[in-house]
């Protein structure tokens, strides 16, 4: 009996550890589709997972889009697809992981951010006084637990046009 319990326990551990979704639920907004990526990753790992689903980490190009993503994230911190170029000659130039043009929305930064010259990845923080503002963090670390106690950990974005075209081809 004891060995059966141990076997069942081990099956449960190995079955649910790093078990990733094979599909995401995409939600339309404007010309794009958005999905919550409920997996804990570094920013570039999250970007790779979004690419596997046909998108990228979310790029945000308007206050309305930022508000939509803020509501979508379910009060958790999420990676967004914004990075600072790690080149001293560029002096803090930001880009989007999807290659779209970078728009500077100074109203989107948390009033205390950006605050670290060596943190190059951007996330939307979960704090009581935060309403969709952005913060900087280390690219090679998962978001800390005090920011992200529960999923989601990222938002993916892809074009509706691409998805409609794929459906027409089938």
XYZ file of C-alpha atoms in Angstrom:
170
model
C 0.000 0.000 0.000
C 2.807 2.371 0.902
C 4.557 1.753 -2.428
C 1.295 2.480 -4.290
C 0.990 5.815 -2.473
C 4.601 6.697 -3.342
C 4.034 5.725 -6.977
C 0.899 7.887 -7.212
C 2.709 10.777 -5.551
C 5.610 10.543 -8.025
C 3.237 10.368 -10.978
C 1.511 13.514 -9.754
C 4.797 15.398 -9.334
C 6.149 14.459 -12.747
C 2.835 14.983 -14.506
C 2.272 18.532 -13.287
C 5.832 19.836 -13.104
C 6.554 22.124 -16.068
C 3.316 21.108 -17.723
C 2.693 23.803 -20.312
C -0.464 24.506 -22.229
C -0.603 23.431 -25.846
C -3.120 26.161 -26.722
C -3.908 29.622 -25.418
C -7.256 31.386 -25.223
C -6.936 34.407 -27.520
C -8.989 37.536 -26.779
C -9.575 40.159 -29.505
C -8.860 43.859 -29.086
C -8.524 46.143 -32.109
C -6.558 44.414 -34.888
C -4.846 41.979 -32.520
C -5.427 38.924 -30.374
C -4.076 38.679 -26.821
C -3.531 35.679 -24.562
C -2.378 35.115 -21.005
C 0.731 32.961 -20.743
C 0.348 31.307 -17.349
C 3.872 29.950 -17.079
C 6.751 31.284 -15.013
C 9.659 32.295 -17.243
C 12.454 34.776 -17.723
C 11.393 37.418 -20.236
C 13.116 35.858 -23.262
C 11.765 32.397 -22.367
C 8.272 33.917 -22.286
C 8.954 35.513 -25.684
C 9.954 32.103 -27.093
C 6.721 30.569 -25.775
C 4.672 33.382 -27.341
C 6.453 32.728 -30.662
C 5.498 29.036 -30.382
C 1.861 30.207 -30.262
C 2.313 32.450 -33.319
C 2.797 35.741 -31.495
C 5.226 37.742 -29.390
C 5.215 39.263 -25.951
C 2.771 42.140 -26.026
C 3.899 45.445 -27.491
C 1.817 48.404 -26.356
C 1.189 51.376 -28.640
C -1.576 53.380 -26.985
C -3.049 54.195 -23.621
C -6.187 52.242 -24.589
C -4.140 49.142 -25.390
C -2.222 49.515 -22.128
C -5.508 49.739 -20.200
C -6.779 46.605 -21.978
C -3.622 44.648 -21.085
C -3.805 45.973 -17.511
C -7.337 44.534 -17.145
C -6.403 41.303 -18.924
C -3.525 40.471 -16.594
C -5.806 39.625 -13.654
C -3.926 41.739 -11.084
C -0.611 39.961 -11.559
C 2.712 41.187 -12.810
C 3.403 40.323 -16.432
C 6.319 40.559 -18.787
C 5.734 42.842 -21.741
C 7.871 42.775 -24.875
C 9.863 45.903 -24.145
C 13.659 45.771 -23.775
C 16.461 48.230 -23.345
C 19.261 47.738 -25.873
C 22.292 46.522 -23.954
C 24.788 48.737 -25.751
C 26.535 51.594 -23.919
C 26.604 53.670 -27.114
C 22.790 53.469 -27.346
C 22.275 54.950 -23.847
C 18.920 53.479 -22.859
C 17.195 52.967 -26.223
C 14.143 50.696 -25.951
C 12.746 48.242 -28.507
C 9.803 45.851 -28.772
C 10.478 42.121 -29.159
C 7.985 41.934 -32.050
C 10.031 44.466 -34.038
C 7.262 47.077 -34.081
C 8.155 50.730 -33.818
C 8.833 51.869 -30.282
C 6.527 54.628 -29.070
C 7.584 56.409 -25.912
C 4.681 56.771 -23.513
C 6.198 58.439 -20.459
C 2.868 58.177 -18.628
C 3.259 54.401 -18.638
C 6.346 54.274 -16.413
C 5.794 53.858 -12.701
C 6.842 57.134 -11.057
C 9.866 55.352 -9.531
C 10.946 53.793 -12.843
C 13.112 53.090 -14.722
C 15.477 53.022 -11.781
C 18.277 50.560 -12.522
C 20.812 50.992 -15.338
C 21.524 47.237 -15.455
C 17.913 46.022 -15.703
C 16.904 45.818 -19.350
C 13.544 44.014 -19.396
C 10.180 45.602 -18.673
C 7.113 44.294 -16.882
C 3.753 45.603 -15.760
C 3.928 45.416 -11.974
C 1.229 44.273 -9.595
C 1.078 46.717 -6.722
C -1.878 48.362 -5.037
C -0.848 51.778 -6.342
C -0.133 50.539 -9.888
C -2.690 50.897 -12.658
C -0.779 49.456 -15.605
C 2.513 51.291 -15.124
C 5.763 49.700 -16.233
C 8.845 48.768 -14.204
C 12.280 47.479 -15.155
C 13.734 44.164 -13.980
C 16.523 41.689 -14.660
C 16.095 39.797 -17.939
C 17.624 36.578 -16.635
C 15.276 36.170 -13.663
C 11.642 35.248 -13.211
C 9.484 37.968 -11.729
C 9.716 37.855 -7.925
C 6.937 36.176 -5.949
C 5.950 39.407 -4.181
C 5.061 40.815 -7.622
C 3.569 37.637 -9.064
C 2.023 35.247 -6.543
C -0.228 33.649 -9.203
C -0.345 33.355 -12.997
C -0.386 35.004 -15.523
C 3.259 35.810 -16.010
C 3.126 37.253 -19.544
C 0.735 38.422 -22.240
C 1.217 37.298 -25.841
C -0.059 39.260 -28.838
C -0.589 38.349 -32.499
C -2.298 39.840 -35.507
C -5.935 38.986 -36.206
C -5.174 39.320 -39.911
C -2.605 36.506 -39.773
C -5.046 34.228 -37.938
C -7.878 34.973 -40.399
C -5.531 34.270 -43.319
C -4.499 30.917 -41.816
C -8.182 29.952 -41.445
C -8.862 30.862 -45.096
C -6.017 28.607 -46.241
C -7.516 25.556 -44.506
